[in-house]
XYZ file of C-alpha atoms in Angstrom:
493
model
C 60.568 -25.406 -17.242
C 60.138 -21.348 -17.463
C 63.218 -19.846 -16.426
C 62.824 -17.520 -13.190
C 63.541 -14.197 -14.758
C 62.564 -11.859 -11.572
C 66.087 -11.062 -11.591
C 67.496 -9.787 -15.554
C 71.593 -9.743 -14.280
C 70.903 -13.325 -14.025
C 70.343 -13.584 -17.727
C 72.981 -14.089 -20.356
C 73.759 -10.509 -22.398
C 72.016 -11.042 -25.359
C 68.915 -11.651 -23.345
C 69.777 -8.702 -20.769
C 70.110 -6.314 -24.077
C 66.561 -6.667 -24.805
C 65.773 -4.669 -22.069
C 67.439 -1.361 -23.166
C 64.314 0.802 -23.690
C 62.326 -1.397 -22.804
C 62.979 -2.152 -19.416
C 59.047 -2.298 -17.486
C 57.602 -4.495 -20.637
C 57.754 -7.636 -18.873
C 56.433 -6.068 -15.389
C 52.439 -4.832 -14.171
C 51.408 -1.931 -15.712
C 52.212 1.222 -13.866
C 56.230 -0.027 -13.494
C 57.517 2.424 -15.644
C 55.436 5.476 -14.336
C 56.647 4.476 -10.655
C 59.997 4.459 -11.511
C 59.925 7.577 -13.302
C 58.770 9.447 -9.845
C 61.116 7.496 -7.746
C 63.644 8.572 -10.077
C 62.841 11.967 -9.438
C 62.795 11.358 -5.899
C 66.613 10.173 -5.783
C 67.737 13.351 -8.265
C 65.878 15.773 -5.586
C 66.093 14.212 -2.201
C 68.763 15.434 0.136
C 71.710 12.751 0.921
C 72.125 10.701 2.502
C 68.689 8.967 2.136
C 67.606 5.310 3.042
C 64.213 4.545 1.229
C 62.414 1.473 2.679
C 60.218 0.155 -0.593
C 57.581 -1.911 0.908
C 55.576 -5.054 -0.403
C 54.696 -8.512 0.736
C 56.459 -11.291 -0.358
C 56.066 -12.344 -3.991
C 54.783 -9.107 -5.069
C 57.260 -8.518 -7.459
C 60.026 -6.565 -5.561
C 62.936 -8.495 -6.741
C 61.384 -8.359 -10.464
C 60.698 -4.578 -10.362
C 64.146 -3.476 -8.535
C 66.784 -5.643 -11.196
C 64.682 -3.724 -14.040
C 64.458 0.071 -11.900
C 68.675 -0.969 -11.474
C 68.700 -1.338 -15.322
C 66.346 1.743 -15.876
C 68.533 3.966 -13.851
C 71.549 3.175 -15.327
C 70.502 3.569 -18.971
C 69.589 7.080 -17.167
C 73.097 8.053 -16.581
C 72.390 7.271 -12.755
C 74.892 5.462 -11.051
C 73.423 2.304 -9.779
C 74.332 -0.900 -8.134
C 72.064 -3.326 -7.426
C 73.072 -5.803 -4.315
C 71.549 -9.396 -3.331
C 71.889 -9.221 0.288
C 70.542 -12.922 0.505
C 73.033 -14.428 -2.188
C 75.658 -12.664 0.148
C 74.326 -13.880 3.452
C 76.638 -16.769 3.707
C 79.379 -14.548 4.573
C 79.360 -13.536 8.105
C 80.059 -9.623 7.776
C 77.727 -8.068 5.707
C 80.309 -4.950 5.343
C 82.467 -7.428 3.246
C 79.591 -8.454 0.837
C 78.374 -5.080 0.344
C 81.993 -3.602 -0.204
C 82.821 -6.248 -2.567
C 79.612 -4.676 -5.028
C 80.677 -1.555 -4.741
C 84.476 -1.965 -5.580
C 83.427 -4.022 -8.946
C 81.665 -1.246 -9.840
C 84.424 1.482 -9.001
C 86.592 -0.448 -11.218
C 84.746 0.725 -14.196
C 85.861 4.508 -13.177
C 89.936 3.492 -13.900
C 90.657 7.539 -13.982
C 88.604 7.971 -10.782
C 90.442 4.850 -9.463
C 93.691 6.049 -9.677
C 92.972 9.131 -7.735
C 91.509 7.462 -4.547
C 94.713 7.757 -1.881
C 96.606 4.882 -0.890
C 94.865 4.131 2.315
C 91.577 3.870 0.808
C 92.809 1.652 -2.092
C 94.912 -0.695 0.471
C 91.491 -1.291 2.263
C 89.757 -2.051 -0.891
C 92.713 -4.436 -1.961
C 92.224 -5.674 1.395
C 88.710 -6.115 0.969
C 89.303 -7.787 -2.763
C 91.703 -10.328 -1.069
C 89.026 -11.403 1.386
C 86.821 -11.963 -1.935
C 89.004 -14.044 -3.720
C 89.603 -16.029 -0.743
C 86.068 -16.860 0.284
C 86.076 -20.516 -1.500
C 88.936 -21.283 1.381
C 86.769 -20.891 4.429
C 90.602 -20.920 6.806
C 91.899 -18.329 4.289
C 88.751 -16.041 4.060
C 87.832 -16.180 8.087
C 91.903 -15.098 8.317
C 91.090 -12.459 5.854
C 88.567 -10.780 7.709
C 89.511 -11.029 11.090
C 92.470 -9.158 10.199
C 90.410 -6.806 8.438
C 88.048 -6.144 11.175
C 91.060 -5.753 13.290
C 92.186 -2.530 11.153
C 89.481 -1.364 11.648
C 89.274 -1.635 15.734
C 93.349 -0.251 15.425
C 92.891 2.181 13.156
C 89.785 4.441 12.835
C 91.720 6.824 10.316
C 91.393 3.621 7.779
C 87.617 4.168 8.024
C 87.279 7.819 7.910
C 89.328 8.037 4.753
C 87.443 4.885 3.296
C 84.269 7.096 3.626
C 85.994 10.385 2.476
C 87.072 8.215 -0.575
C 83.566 7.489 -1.012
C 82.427 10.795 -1.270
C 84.827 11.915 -3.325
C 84.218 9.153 -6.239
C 80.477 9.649 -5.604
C 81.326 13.629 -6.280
C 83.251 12.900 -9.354
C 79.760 10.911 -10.877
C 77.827 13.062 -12.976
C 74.925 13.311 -10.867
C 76.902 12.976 -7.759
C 74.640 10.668 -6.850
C 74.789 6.785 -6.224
C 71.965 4.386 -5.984
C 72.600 1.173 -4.268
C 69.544 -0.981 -4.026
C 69.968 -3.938 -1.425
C 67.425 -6.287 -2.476
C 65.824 -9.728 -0.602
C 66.537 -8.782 2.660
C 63.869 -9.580 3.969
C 64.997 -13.726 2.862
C 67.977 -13.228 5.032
C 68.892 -14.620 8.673
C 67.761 -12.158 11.012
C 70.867 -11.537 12.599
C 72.612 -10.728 8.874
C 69.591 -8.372 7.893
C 69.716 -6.279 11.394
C 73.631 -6.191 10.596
C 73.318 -4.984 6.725
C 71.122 -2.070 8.022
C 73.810 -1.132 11.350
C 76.316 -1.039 8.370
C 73.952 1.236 6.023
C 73.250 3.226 9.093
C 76.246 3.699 10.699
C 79.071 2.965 8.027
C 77.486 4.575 4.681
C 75.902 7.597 5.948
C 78.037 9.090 3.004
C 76.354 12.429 1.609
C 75.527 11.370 -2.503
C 74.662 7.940 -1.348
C 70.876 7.073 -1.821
C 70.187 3.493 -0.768
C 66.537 1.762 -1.745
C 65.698 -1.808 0.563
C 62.952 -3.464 -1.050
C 61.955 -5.830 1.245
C 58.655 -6.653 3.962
C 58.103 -4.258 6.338
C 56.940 -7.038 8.545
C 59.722 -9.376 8.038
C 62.218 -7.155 10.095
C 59.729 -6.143 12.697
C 60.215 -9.804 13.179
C 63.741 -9.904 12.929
C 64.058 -6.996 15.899
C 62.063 -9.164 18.161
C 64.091 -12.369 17.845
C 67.272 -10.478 18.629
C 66.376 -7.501 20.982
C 63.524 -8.824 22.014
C 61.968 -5.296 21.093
C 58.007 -5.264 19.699
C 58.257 -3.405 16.739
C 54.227 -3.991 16.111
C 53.512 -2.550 19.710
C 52.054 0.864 18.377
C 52.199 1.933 21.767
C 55.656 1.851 21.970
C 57.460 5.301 20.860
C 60.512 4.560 21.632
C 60.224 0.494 19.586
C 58.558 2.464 16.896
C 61.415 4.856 17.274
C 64.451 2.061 16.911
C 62.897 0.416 13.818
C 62.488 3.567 11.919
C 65.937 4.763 12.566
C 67.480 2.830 9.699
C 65.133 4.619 7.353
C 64.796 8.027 5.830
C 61.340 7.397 4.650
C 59.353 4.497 3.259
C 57.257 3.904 0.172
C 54.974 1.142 -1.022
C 55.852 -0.654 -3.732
C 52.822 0.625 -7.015
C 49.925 -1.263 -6.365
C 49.481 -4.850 -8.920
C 46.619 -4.316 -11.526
C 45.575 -8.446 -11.593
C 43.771 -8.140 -14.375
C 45.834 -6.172 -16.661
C 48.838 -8.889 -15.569
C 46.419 -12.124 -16.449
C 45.476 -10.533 -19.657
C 49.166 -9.817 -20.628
C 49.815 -14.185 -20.009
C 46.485 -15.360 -21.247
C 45.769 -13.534 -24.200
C 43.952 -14.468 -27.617
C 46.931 -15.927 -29.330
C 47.503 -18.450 -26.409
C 44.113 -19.949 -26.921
C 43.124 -19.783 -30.103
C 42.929 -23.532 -30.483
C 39.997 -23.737 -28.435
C 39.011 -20.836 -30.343
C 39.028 -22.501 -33.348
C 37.404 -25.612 -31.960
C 34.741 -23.607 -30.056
C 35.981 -24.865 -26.248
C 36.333 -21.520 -25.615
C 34.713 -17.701 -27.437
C 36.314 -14.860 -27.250
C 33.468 -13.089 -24.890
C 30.027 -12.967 -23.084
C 30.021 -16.773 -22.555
C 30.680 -18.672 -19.499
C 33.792 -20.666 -21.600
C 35.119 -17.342 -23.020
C 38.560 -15.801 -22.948
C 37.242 -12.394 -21.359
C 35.821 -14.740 -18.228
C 38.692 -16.493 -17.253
C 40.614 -13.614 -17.400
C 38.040 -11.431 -15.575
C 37.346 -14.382 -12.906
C 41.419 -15.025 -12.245
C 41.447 -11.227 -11.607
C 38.883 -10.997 -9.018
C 39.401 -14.028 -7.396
C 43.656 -13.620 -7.907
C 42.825 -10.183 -6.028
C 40.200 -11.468 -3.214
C 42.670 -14.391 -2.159
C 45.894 -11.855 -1.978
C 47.608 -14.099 -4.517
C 51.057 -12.784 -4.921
C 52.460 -11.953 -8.565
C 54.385 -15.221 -8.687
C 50.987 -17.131 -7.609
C 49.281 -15.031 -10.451
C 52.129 -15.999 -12.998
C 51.769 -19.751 -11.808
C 48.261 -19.538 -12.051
C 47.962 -18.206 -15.225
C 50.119 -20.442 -16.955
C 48.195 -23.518 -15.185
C 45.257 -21.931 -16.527
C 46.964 -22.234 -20.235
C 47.450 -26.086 -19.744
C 44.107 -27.313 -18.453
C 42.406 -25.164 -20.855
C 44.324 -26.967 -23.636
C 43.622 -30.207 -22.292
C 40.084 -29.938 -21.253
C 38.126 -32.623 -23.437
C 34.945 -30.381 -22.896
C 33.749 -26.839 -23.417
C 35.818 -24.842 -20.494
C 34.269 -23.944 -17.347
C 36.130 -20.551 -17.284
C 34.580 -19.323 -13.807
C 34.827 -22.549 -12.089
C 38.528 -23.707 -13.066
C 39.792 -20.155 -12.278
C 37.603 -20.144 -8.560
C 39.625 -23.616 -8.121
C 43.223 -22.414 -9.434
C 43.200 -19.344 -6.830
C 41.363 -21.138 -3.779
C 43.563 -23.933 -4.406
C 47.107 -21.437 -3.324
C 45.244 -19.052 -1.350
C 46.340 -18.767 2.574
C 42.742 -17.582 3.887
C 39.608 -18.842 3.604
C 38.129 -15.498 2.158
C 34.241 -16.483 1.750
C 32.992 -13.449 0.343
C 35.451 -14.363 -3.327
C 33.078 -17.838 -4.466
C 31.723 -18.116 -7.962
C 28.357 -15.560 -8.745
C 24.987 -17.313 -7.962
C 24.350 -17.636 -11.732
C 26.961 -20.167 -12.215
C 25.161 -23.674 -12.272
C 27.624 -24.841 -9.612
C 27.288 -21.962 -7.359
C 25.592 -22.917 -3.778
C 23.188 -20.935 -4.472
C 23.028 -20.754 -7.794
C 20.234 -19.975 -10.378
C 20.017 -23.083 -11.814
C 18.745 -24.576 -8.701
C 16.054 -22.298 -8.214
C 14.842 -23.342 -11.526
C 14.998 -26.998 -11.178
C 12.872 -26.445 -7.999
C 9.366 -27.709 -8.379
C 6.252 -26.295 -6.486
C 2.718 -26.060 -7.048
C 0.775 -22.488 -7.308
C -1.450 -22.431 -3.801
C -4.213 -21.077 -6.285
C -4.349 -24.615 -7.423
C -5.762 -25.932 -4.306
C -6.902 -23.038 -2.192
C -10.904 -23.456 -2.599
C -12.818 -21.414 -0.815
C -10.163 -20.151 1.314
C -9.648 -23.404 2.653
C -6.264 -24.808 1.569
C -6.229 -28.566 0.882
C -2.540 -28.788 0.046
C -1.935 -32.050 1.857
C -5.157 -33.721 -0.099
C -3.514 -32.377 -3.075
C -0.045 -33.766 -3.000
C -1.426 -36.990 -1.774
C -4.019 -37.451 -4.782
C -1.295 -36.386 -7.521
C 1.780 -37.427 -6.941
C 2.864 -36.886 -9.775
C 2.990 -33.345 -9.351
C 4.285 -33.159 -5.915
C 6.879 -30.556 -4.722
C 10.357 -31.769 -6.206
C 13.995 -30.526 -6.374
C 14.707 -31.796 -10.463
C 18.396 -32.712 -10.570
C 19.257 -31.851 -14.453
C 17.624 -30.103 -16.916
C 16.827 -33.604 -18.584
C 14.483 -34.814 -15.677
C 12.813 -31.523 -15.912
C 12.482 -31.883 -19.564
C 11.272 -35.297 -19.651
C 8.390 -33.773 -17.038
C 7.291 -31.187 -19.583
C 7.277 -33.907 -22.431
C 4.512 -35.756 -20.188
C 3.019 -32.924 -19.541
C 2.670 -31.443 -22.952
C 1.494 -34.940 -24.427
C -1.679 -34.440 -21.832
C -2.087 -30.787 -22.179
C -5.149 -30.376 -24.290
C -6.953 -33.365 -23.156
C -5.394 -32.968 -19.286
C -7.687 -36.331 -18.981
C -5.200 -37.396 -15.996
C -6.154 -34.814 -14.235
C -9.927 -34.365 -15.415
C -11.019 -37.753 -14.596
C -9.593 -36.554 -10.829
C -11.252 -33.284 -10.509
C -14.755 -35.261 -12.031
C -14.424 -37.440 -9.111
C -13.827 -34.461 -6.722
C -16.527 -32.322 -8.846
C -18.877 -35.326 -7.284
C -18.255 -33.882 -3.367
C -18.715 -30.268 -4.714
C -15.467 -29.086 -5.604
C -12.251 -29.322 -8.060
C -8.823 -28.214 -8.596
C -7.691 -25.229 -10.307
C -5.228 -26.070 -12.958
C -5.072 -22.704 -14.402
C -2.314 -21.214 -12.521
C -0.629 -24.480 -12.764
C -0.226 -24.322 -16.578
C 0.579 -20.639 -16.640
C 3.683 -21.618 -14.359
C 4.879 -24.919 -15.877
C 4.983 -22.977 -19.102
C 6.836 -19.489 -17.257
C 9.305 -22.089 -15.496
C 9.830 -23.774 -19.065
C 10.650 -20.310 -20.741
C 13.146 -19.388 -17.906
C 15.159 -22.498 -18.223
C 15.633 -22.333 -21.925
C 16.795 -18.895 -21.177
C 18.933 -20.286 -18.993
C 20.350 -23.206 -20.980
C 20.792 -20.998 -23.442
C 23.281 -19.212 -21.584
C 25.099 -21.869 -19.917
C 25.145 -24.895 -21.924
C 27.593 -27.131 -20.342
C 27.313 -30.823 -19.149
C 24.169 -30.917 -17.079
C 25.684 -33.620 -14.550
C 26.764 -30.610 -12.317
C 27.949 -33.382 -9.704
C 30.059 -34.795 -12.162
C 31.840 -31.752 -13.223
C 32.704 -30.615 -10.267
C 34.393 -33.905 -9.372
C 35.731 -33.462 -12.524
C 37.729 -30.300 -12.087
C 38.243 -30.450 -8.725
C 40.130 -33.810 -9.563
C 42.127 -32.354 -11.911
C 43.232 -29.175 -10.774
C 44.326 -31.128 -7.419
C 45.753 -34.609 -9.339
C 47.080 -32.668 -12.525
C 47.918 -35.762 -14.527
C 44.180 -37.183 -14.214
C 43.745 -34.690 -16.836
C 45.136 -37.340 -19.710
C 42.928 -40.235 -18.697
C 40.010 -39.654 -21.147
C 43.268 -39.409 -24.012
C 45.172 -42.193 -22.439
C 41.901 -44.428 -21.681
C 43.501 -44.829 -18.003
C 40.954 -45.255 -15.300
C 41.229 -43.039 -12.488
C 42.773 -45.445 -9.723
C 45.269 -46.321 -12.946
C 46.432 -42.926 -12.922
């Protein structure tokens, strides 16, 4: 199993020291250069500032902010980086968020010792209630009393904040970043709390807070406990309430799919089926530059998030590798990405040239019909005659390139001669006209030459039928992929 590493501080060191310098290598390209403006943003914006960093949900927030958290740091920018959902079991966000910032005060020991004794008896208070949170009686004690201060004493608060300000003075940007990440996976009533506590509580001047998180998500959050429409545009004053936690909003850089697939499926992964000719490296239907091209497109039509796209990817990998055939590249990746997607989006469906398109090109080959030159004499059209006195050549849909080729055999063998159809047109010669077969063999031999074109081009099994029970099997019953090498039947497996 891969392990999940969207957020790095969940790594062990070693790993986590790989990402000094080299912190965006593992994200979409176009990380780096968005973190170097937002940077800029948070060393020239005006304090305090509450960025909302917008994205849908598995777009990579999580996986961009852990890395922007490490970024900024090896900057010399003071940055804490706080899981509002891994904290959401504890009923007062203020006590969750405190307890990040007081483990990272305790680096400063020099700046510690200068905070005054009010401040540091509320953050000893606040470091009892955090030791005490494995005994629920002890920790609910904890903070009631807490809270309590609070109510009693509003001096505790002011010089909590002035404390603030001071140690976020004594940095050496006088700036600190605190990013409160996954709020948007927290209950609603704990999310609309962490933001009245950002708003209300750390209004500090130096303090720049970034929430990554869906826009949506808390409009929805607003309406199950105010009952207030935040997506009624016609509302000022709902538009107004929602915004008020927020200094500004951003969108998160837009995802390049096709520069993440090719960074997962790459030449190295697959160079197996290189080897064994499953796959080429381009210009083919079963080449590496298709399936990466074709997870793209169809990775972007569907809205796939980044985790689908990872998921996807790597699935991509396995069947590939366990194929017992030349890979369908366009087909399995159409599959993979319909098979996740949450809309039925039918403009994204495999090109018409694919064999197993709808529509495809292959099918309007394989269709049969005969030139009206061939029995339009004398402007009279005798169509019906003709498909009732060679039957042989009526209108037909062939199913495979096989059947079609077994038709051209025949008619090859009786080309020169053409005494099957001779002996007919003598007998209609007899009531004063014939056939024209001219036009007839000046198709058959045009429709021959564009199917070996074709074939040429795609040259997979010719059962289309088949195949597509074949991968649509597999891609929805994954281990039906090791019957042919296991020589289980299908109801076996």
């Amino acid at each position: 199993m891969t392990r999940d590493k969207a957020n790095i501080f969940k790594l062990d060191k070693e790993i986590l020291e790989t990402y000094k310098d080299n912190e965006f290598d593992d994200c979409m390209p176009g990380a780096k250069n968005f973190a170097e403006c937002l940077k800029k943003t948070i060393l020239t914006k005006p304090t305090p500032y509450v960025l909302l960093l917008e994205d849908n949900f598995g777009m990579g927030k999580t996986h961009f902010s852990t890395r922007f958290t490490y970024y900024l740091r090896n900057c010399n920018i003071d940055t804490i980086y706080f899981s509002a959902w891994e904290n959401d079991y504890i009923e007062q966000p203020f006590v969750s968020f405190s307890k990040e910032i007081i483990k990272y005060f305790k680096q400063y020991e020099s700046l510690w010792d200068k905070f005054g004794n009010t401040s540091k008896a509320i953050f000893s208070l606040i470091s009892n209630i955090i030791k005490t949170t494995t005994e629920i009686g002890k920790a609910i004690e904890a903070v009631e009393c807490f809270i309590n201060n609070f109510i009693e004493h509003d001096d505790y608060l002011l010089s909590f904040k002035k404390s603030l300000k001071d140690f976020i003075e004594s940095l050496p940007n006088k700036k600190l970043v605190i990013i409160v990440d996954e709020l948007d996976r927290c209950r609603p009533d704990y999310a609309m709390k962490t933001l009245e506590i950002i708003k209300h509580f750390f209004d500090i001047e130096g303090l720049f807070i970034i929430v990554p998180t869906n826009e949506h998500s808390l409009q929805k959050c607003v309406k199950a406990l105010y009952g207030i429409d935040e997506e009624d545009k016609q509302s000022l004053e709902n538009e107004h309430y929602f915004n008020k936690f927020f200094t500004d909003k951003l969108n998160l850089y837009k995802p390049n799919y096709l520069n993440l697939v090719q960074t997962i499926i790459t030449e190295s992964s697959i160079q197996k089926l290189l080897d064994n000719g499953k796959m080429s490296l381009s210009d083919r239907y079963n080449s590496l530059t298709t399936v990466q091209d074709k997870l793209a497109e169809f990775g972007n039509g569907f809205k796939l998030t980044m985790r689908e796209m990872v998921n996807i990817c790597e699935k991509a990998i396995y069947f590939c590798h366990h194929i017992n055939r030349k890979i369908d590249c366009e087909y399995l990746a159409y599959l993979l990405c319909q098979n996740v997607s949450r809309n039925n989006n039918s403009t994204y469906v495999i090109q018409s040239e694919h064999p197993l398109s709808d529509t495809s090109k292959k099918k309007e080959l394989l269709t049969f019909s005969i030139p009206k030159e061939v029995y339009t004499i004398g402007h009279i059209n005798y169509e019906q005659q003709f498909m009732q006195e060679h039957p042989f050549l009526n209108n037909r849909n062939f199913n495979s390139y096989k059947e079609f080729d077994e038709f051209y055999e025949y008619y090859s063998k009786n080309l020169k001669s053409f005494d099957v159809y001779r002996k007919l047109e003598d007998r209609f010669m007899r009531i004063t006209y014939g056939y024209n077969f001219e036009p007839f063999e000046q198709y058959i031999e045009n429709k021959k030459r564009e199917i070996d074109i074709y074939k040429s081009i795609w040259d997979s099994d010719d059962n289309d039928n088949e195949l597509k029970q074949y991968y649509n099997h597999i891609v929805n019953n994954e281990p039906s992929i090791h019957a042919d090498k296991l020589k289980l039947t299908e109801v076996e497996i």
